[in-house]
Short mmCIF file of C-alpha atoms in Angstrom, two decimals:
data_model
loop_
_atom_site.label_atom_id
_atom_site.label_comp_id
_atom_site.label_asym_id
_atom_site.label_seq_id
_atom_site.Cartn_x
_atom_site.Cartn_y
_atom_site.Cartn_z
CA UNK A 1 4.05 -41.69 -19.33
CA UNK A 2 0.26 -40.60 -19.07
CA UNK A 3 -1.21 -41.29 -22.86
CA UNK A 4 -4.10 -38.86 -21.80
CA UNK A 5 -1.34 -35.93 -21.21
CA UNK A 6 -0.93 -33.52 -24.36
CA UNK A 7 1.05 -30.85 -25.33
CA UNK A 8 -0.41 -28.09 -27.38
CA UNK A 9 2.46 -25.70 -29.07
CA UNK A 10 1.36 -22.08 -29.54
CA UNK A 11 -1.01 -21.95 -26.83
CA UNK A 12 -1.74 -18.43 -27.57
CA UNK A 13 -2.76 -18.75 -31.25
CA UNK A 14 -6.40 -19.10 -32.77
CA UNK A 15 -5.94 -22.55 -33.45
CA UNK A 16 -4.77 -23.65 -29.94
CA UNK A 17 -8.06 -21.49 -28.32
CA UNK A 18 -10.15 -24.07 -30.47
CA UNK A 19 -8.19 -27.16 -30.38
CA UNK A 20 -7.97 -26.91 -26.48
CA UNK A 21 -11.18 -26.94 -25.45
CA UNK A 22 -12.17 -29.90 -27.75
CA UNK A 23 -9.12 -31.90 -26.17
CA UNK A 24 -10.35 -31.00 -22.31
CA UNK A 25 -14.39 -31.68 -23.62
CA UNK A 26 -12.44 -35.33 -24.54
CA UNK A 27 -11.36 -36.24 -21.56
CA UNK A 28 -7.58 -35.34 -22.05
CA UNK A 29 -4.83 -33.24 -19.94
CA UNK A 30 -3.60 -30.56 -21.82
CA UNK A 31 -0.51 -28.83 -21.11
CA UNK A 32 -0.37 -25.05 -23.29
CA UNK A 33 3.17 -24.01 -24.18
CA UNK A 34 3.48 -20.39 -24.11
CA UNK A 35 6.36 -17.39 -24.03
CA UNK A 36 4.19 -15.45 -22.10
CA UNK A 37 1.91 -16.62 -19.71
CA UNK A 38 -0.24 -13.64 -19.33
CA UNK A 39 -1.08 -14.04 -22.84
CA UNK A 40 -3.70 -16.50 -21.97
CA UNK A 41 -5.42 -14.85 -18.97
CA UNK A 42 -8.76 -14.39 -20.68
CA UNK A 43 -9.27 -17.53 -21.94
CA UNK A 44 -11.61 -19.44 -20.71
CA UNK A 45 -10.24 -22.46 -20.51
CA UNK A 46 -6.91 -21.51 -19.13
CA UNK A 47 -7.52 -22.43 -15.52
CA UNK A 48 -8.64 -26.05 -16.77
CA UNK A 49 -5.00 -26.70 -18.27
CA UNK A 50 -1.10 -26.53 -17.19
CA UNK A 51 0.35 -23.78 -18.58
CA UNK A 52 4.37 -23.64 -18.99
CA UNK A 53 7.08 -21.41 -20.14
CA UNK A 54 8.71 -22.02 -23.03
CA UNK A 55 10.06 -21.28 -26.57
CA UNK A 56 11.10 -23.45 -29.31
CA UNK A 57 14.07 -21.11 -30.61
CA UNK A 58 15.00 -21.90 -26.52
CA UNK A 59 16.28 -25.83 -26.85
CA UNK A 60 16.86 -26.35 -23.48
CA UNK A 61 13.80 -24.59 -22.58
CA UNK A 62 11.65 -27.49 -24.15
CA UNK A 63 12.78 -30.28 -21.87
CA UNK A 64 10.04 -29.94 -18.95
CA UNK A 65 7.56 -28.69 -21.47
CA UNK A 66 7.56 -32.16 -22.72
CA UNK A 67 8.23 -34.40 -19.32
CA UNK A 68 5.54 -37.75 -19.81
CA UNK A 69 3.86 -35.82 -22.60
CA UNK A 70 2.57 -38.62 -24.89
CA UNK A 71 1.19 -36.56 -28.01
CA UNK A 72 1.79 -32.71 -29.02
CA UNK A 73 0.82 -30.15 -31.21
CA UNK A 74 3.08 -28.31 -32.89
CA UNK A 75 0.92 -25.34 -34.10
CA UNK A 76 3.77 -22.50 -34.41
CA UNK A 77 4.62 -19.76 -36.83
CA UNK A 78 6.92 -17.20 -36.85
CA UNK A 79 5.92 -14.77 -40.05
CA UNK A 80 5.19 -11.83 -36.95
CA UNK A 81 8.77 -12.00 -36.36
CA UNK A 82 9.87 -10.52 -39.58
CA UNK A 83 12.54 -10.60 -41.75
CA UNK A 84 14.44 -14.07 -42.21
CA UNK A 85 11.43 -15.74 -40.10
CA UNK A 86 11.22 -18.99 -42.85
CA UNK A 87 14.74 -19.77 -41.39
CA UNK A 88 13.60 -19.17 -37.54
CA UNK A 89 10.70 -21.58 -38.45
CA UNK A 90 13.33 -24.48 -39.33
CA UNK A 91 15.28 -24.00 -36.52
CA UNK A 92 12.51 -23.98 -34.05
CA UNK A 93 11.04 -27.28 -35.88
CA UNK A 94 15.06 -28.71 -35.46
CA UNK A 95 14.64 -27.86 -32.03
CA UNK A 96 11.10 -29.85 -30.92
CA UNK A 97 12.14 -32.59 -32.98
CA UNK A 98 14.87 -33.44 -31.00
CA UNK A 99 13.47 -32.46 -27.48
CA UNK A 100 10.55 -34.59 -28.05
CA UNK A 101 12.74 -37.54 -29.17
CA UNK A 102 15.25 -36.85 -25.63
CA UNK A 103 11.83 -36.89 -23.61
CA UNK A 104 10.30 -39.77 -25.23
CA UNK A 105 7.11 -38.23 -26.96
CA UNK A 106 5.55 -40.83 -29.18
CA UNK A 107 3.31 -38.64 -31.73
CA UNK A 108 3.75 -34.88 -33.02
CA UNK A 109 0.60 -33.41 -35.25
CA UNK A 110 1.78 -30.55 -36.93
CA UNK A 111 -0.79 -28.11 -39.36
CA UNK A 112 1.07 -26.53 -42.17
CA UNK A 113 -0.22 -25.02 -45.20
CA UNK A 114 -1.56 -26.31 -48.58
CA UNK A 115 0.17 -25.42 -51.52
CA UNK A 116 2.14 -27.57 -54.43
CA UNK A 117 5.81 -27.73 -53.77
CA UNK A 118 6.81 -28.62 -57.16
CA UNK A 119 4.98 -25.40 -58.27
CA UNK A 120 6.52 -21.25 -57.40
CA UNK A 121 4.75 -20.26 -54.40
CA UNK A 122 5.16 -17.66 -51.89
CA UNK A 123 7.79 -17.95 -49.05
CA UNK A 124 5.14 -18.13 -46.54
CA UNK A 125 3.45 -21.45 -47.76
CA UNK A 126 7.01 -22.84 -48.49
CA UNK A 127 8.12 -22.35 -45.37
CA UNK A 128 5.29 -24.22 -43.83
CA UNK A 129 6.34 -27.39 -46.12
CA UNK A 130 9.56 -27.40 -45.17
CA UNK A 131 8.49 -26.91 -41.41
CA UNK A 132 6.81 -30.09 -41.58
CA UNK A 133 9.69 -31.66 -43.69
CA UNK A 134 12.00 -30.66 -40.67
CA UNK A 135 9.59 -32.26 -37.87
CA UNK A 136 9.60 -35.63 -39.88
CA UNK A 137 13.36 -35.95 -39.99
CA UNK A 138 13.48 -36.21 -36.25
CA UNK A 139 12.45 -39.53 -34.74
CA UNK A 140 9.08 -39.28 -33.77
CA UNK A 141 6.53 -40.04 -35.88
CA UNK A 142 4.66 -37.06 -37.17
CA UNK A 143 0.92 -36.51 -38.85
CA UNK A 144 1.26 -33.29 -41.02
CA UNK A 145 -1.99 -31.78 -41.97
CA UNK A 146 -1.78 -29.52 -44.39
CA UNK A 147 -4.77 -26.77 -45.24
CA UNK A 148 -5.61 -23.37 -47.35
CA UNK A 149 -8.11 -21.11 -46.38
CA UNK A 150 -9.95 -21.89 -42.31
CA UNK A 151 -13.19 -20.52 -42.56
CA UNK A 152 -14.13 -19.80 -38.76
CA UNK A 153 -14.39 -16.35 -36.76
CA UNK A 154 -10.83 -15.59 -35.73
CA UNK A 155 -9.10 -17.46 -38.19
CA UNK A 156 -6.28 -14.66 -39.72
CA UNK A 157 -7.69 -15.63 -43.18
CA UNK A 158 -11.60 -15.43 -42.39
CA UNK A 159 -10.86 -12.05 -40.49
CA UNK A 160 -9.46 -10.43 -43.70
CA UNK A 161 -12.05 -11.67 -46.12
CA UNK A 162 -14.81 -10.92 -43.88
CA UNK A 163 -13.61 -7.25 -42.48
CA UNK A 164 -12.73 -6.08 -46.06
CA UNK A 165 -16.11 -7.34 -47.68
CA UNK A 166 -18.11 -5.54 -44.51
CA UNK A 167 -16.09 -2.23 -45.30
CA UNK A 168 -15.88 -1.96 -49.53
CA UNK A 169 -18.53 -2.15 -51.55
CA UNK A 170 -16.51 -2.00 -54.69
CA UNK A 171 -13.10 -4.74 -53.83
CA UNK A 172 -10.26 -3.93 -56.22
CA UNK A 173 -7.74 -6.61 -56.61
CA UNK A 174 -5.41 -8.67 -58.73
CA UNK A 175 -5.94 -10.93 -61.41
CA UNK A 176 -4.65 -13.82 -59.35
CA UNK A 177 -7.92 -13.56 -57.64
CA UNK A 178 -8.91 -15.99 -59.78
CA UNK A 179 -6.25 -18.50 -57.93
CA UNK A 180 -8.17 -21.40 -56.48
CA UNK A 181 -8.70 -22.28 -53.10
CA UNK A 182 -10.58 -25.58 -51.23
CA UNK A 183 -10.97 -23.39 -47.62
CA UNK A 184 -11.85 -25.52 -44.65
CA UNK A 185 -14.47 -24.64 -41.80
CA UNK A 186 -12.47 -25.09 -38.23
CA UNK A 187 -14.56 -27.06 -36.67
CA UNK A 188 -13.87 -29.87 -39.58
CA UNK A 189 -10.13 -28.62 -39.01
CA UNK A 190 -10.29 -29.47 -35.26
CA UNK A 191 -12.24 -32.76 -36.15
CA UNK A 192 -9.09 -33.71 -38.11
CA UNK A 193 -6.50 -32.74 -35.39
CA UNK A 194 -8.25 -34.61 -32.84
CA UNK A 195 -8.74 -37.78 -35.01
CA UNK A 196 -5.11 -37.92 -35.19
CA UNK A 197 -4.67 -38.70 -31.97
CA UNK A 198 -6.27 -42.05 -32.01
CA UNK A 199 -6.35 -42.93 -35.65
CA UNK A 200 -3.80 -45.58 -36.04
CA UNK A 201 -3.51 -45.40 -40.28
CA UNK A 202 -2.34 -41.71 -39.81
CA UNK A 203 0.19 -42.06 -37.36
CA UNK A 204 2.60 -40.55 -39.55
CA UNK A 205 1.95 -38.89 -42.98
CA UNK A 206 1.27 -35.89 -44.79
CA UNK A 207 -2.58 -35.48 -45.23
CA UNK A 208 -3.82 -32.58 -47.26
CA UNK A 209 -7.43 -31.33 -46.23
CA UNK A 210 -10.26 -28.73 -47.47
CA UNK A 211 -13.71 -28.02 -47.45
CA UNK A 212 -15.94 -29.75 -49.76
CA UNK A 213 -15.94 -26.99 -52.52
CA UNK A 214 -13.13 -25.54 -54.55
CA UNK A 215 -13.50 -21.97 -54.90
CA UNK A 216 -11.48 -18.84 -56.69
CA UNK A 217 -10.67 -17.06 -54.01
CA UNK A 218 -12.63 -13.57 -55.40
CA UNK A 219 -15.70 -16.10 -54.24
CA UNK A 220 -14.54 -16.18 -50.74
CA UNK A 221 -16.13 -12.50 -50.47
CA UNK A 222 -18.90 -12.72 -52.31
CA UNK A 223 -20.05 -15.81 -50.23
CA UNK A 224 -19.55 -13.78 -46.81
CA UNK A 225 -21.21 -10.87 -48.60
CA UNK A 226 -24.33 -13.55 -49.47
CA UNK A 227 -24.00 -15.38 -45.84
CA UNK A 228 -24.13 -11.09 -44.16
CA UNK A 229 -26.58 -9.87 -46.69
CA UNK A 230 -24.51 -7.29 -48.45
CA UNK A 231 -24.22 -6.35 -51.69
CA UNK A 232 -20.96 -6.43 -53.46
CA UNK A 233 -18.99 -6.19 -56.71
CA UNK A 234 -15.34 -6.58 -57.64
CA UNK A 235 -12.87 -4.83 -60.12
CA UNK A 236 -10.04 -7.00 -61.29
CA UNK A 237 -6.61 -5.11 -62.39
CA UNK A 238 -3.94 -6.56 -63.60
CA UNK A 239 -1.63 -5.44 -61.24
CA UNK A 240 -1.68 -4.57 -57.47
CA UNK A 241 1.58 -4.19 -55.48
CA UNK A 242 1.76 -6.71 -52.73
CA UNK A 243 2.96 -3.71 -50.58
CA UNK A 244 -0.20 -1.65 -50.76
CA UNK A 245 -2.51 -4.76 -50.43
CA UNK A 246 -1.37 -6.04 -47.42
CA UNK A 247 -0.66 -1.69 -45.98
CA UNK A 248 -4.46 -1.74 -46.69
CA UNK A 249 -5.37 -4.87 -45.22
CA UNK A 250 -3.29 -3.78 -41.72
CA UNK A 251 -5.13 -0.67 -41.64
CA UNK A 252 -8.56 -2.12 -41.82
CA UNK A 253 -8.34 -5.80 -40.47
CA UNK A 254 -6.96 -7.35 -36.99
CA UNK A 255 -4.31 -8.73 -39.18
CA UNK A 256 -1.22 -6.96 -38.69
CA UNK A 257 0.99 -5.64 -41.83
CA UNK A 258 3.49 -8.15 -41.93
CA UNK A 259 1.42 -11.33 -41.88
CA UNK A 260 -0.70 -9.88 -43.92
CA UNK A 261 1.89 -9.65 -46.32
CA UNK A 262 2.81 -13.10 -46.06
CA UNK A 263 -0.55 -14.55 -46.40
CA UNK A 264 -1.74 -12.53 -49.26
CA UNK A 265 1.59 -13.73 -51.13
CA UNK A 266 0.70 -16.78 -50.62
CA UNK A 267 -2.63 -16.33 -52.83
CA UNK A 268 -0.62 -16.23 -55.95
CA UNK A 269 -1.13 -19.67 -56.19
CA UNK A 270 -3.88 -22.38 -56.17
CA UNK A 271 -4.00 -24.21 -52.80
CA UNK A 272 -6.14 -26.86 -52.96
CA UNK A 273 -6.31 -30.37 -51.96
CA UNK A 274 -4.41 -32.95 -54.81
CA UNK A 275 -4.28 -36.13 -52.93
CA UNK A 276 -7.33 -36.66 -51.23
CA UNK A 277 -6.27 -39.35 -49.39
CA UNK A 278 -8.12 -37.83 -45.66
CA UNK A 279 -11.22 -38.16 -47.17
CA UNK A 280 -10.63 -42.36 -46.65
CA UNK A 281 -8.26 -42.37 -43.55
CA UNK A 282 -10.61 -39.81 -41.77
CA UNK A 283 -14.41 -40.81 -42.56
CA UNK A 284 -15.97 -39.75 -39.43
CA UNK A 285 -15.18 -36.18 -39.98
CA UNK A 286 -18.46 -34.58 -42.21
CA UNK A 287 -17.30 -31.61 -44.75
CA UNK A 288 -18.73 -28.36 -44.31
CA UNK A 289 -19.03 -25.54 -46.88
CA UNK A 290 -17.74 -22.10 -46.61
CA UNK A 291 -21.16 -20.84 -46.82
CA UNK A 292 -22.17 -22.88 -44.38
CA UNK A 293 -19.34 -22.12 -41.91
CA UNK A 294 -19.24 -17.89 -42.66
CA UNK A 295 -22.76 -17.93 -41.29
CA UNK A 296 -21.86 -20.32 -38.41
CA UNK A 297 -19.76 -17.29 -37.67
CA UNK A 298 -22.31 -14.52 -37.98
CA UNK A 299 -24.63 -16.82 -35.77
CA UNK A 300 -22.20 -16.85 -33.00
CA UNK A 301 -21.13 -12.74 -33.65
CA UNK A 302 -21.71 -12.43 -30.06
CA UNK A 303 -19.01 -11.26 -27.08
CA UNK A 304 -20.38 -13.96 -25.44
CA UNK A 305 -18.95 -16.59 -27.91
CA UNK A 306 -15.39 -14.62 -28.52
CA UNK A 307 -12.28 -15.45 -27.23
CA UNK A 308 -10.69 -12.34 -24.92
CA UNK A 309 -7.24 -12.63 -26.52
CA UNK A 310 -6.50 -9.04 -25.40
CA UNK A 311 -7.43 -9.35 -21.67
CA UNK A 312 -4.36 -9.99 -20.01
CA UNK A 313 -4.70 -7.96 -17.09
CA UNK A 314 -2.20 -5.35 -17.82
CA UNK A 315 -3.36 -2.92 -20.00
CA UNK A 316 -5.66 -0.15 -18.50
CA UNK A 317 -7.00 0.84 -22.08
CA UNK A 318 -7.31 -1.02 -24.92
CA UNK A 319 -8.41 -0.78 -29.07
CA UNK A 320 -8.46 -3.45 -30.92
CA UNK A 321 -10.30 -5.12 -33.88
CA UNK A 322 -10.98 -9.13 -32.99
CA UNK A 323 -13.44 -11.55 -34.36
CA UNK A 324 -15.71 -9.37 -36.36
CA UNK A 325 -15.70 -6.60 -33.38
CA UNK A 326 -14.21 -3.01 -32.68
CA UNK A 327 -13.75 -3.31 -29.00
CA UNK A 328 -12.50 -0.91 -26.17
CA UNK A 329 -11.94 -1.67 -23.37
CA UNK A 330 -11.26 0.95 -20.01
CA UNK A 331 -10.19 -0.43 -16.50
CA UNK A 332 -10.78 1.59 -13.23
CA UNK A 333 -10.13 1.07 -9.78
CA UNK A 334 -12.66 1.50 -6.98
CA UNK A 335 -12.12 2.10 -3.04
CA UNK A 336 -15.49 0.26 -2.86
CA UNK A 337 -16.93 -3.30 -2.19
CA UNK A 338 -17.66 -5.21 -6.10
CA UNK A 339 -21.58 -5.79 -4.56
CA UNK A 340 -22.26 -2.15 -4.03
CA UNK A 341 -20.41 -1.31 -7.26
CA UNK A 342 -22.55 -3.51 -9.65
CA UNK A 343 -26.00 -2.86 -7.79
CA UNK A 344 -24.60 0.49 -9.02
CA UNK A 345 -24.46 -0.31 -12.05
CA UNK A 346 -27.59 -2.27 -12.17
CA UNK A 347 -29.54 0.96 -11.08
CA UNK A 348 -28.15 2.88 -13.99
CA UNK A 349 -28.70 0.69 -16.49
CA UNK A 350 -32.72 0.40 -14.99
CA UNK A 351 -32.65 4.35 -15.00
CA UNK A 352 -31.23 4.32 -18.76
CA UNK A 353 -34.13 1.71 -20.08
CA UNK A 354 -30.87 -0.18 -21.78
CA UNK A 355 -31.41 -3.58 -22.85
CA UNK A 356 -29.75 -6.04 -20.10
CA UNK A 357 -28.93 -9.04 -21.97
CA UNK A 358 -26.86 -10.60 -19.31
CA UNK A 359 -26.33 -10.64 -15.83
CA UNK A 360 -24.21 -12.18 -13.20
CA UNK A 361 -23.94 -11.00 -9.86
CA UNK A 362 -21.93 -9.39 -8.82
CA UNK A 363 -19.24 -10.04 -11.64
CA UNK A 364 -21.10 -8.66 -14.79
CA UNK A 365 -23.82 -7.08 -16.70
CA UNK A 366 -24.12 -6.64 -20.60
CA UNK A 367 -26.21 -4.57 -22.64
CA UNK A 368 -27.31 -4.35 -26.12
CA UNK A 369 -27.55 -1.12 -28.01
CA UNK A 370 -28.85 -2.05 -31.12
CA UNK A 371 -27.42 0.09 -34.34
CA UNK A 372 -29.12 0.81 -37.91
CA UNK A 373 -25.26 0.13 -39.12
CA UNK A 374 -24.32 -3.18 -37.14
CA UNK A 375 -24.96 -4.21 -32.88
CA UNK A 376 -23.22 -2.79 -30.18
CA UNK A 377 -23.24 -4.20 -26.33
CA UNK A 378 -21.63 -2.23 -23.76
CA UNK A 379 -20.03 -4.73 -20.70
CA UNK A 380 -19.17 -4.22 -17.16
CA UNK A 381 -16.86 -6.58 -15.23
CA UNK A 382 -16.77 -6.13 -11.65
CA UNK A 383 -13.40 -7.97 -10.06
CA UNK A 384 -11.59 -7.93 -6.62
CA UNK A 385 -8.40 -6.86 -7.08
CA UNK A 386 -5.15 -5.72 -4.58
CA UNK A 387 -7.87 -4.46 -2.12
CA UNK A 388 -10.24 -2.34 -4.80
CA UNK A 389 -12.70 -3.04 -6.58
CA UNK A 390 -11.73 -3.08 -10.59
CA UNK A 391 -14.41 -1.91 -12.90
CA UNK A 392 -13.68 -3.22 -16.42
CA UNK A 393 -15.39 -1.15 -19.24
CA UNK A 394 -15.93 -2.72 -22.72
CA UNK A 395 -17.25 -1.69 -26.14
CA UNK A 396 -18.10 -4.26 -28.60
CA UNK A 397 -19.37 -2.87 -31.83
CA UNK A 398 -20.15 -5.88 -34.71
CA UNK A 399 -19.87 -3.36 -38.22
CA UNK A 400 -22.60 -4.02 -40.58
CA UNK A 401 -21.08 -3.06 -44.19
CA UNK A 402 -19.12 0.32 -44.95
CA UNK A 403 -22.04 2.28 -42.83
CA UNK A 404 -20.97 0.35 -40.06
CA UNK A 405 -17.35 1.66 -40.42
CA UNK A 406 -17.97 5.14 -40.72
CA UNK A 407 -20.79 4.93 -37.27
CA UNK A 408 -17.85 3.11 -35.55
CA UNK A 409 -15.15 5.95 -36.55
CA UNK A 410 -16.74 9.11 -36.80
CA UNK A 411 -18.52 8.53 -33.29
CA UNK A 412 -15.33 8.18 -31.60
CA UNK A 413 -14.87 11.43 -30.17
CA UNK A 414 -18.03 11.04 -28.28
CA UNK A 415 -17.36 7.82 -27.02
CA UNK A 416 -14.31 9.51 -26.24
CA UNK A 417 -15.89 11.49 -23.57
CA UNK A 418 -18.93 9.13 -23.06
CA UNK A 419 -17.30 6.17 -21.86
CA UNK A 420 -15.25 8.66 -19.41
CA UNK A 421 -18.37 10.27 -18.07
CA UNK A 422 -20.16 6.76 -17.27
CA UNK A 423 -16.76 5.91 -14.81
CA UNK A 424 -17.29 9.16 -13.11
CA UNK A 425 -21.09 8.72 -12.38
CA UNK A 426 -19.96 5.35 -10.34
CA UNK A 427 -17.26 6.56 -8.92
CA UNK A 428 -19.51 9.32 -7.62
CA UNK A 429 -21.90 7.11 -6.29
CA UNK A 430 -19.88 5.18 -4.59
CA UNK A 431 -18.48 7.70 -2.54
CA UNK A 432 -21.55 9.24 -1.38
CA UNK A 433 -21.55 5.81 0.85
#
């Protein structure tokens, strides 16, 4: 068995795109468990690991997932799936317990959620207890952290606090706003996950960890409104259906419907840390504030710095909301060499005066279009692919407060036909030879 190989569970999740690069930066081999492969094309790390097929509702699946694996993750959820997904948790828990035990796996770290068991809480955050009550039963040893709030661009939670503050001036929600949190930046997060590894006094136990602050979580906005210079207020009623929050939340966030559901559910309750006992078994990792790690965030709001969770090679068009961005994306193909299609390119962005902020030939260029209501960089990928040239076209627009919003939406019919228009002007050049 190779004590340097680990296993990280839910490659494709936010916490696995953070966790894995710390773990290579390390020194370690890192094997990502995935159910879908091309799921992790864009990442940039994904050529540096082993990536396997796998599912944890799929026992038999597991076994050469976890051949000489000496530590792993186990980073899962399930709320996406639906209905009856707290009982699809336990079983997939059941399931890596006993694979890891057949294949010898000395350590499992599993993250689960903060919350008080001996108090009513939402289904969501129990489910995440029991998870990790499931993992321990089996018989290797397991270090359960358990956290609220992770204060970091593409965290599920962050994304909703910080789109929803950008977009309403005026927030309406329930009284049980004034439910307490302790939310914890990810890169302390990380810090903790990794310690685990070598930390000998947390081997196995249940370790609760936040932030340095305990906050209501009406705060949370009003500290990403500080940290992005907005302005904002908040009504408090004493009722809001869970329904209609989480319907509006969908809409407007990258969060989808469902999990938004869960998550705001499982605000109805404090979540904060009770038994500090990380602070003393973990000293080397140094708390960070929320304030502190929401403008971390807005330092880094840059598609440079964002993980390309939706390029997987397969969709020609794409319109999604990620990390503080609108993006679209358009491919095209190109009966044309990739050096004579970016000098293209690099000619029309010279005849344009547009702001090159990055260049690499002849894979990419970037440009910034600076906005009164937020930034916007327009990105071309140039890639060899099947015999033609693939021209990947990308939008990133970072929303600055409601104004940002309504730029980003009511403009869409011309970038409707502008984005179109700048396709045909290479493909025209390119076949004039």
């Amino acid at each position: 068995m190779d004590d340097r190989l680990i296993l990280v569970t839910g490659a494709t999740g936010y916490i696995a795109s953070r966790l894995i690069p710390r773990l290579l930066d390390a020194g370690y081999r890192v094997r990502a468990l995935a159910r879908d492969s091309r799921r992790l094309n864009g990442r940039g790390w994904s050529s540096s690991v082993d990536i396997v097929l796998g599912d944890v509702m799929d026992a038999p699946s597991l076994a050469s997932a976890l051949q000489g694996v000496h530590s792993a993750y186990y980073l899962i959820h399930n709320m996406s799936s639906g209905r009856g997904y707290p009982e699809r948790e336990l079983e997939g828990a059941r399931n890596f317990a006993s694979a890891a035990a057949d294949a010898g796996v000395k350590h499992i770290i599993y993250l689960g959620g903060l919350a008080d068991p001996e108090q009513q809480i939402a289904p969501h955050m129990r489910s995440r207890i029991e998870t990790g009550v499931v993992l321990r039963q089996g018989k290797v040893p397991v270090t359960e952290f358990r956290a609220s709030v992770i204060a970091g661009s593409g965290s599920i939670s962050f994304e909703i606090i910080r789109f929803m503050t950008e977009l309403c001036p005026i927030v309406a929600g329930p009284a049980w706003f004034y439910n307490k949190s302790q939310p914890i930046a990810i890169q302390n997060l990380i810090d903790y996950l990794l310690a685990a590894l070598t930390n000998s006094n947390a081997h196995a136990g249940v370790f609760e960890i936040g932030g340095p602050e305990i906050i209501y979580y009406k705060d949370l906005m009003f500290k990403y409104a500080q940290a992005r210079g907005l302005k904002r207020s908040m009504i408090l009623l004493p009722y809001v259906p869970l329904w209609f929050m989480a319907f509006g939340v969908g809409l407007m966030t990258p969060v989808p419907h469902r999990i938004a559901y869960a998550l705001i559910g499982g605000m109805s309750a404090d979540s904060v840390v009770k038994r500090p006992e990380a602070l003393t078994v973990f000293p080397e990792v140094k708390l960070v504030d929320f304030g502190e790690a929401a403008r971390d965030a807005l330092t880094h709001l840059h598609p440079l710095h964002i993980e390309r969770v939706w390029d997987n090679g397969q969709s020609a068009a794409q319109s999604i909301k990620h990390e503080g961005f609108f993006i679209e994306q358009r491919k095209t193909r190109l009966d044309a060499p990739p050096e004579k299609v970016f000098s293209i390119l690099a000619r029309i962005a010279e005849e344009k005066n547009w702001q090159v902020e990055a260049s690499q030939h002849p894979e990419r260029i970037l440009i910034r279009k600076p906005r009164a209501f937020g930034d916007e960089w327009l990105e071309w990928r140039v890639s060899w692919d099947t015999n033609l040239t693939c021209l990947t076209q990308t939008a990133f627009f970072a929303p600055r407060g409601l104004g940002g919003f309504i730029y980003w939406y009511f403009l869409y019919p011309i970038r409707a036909f502008v984005f179109p228009s700048l396709v045909r002007a290479i493909v025209k050049r390119t076949s004039k030879g």
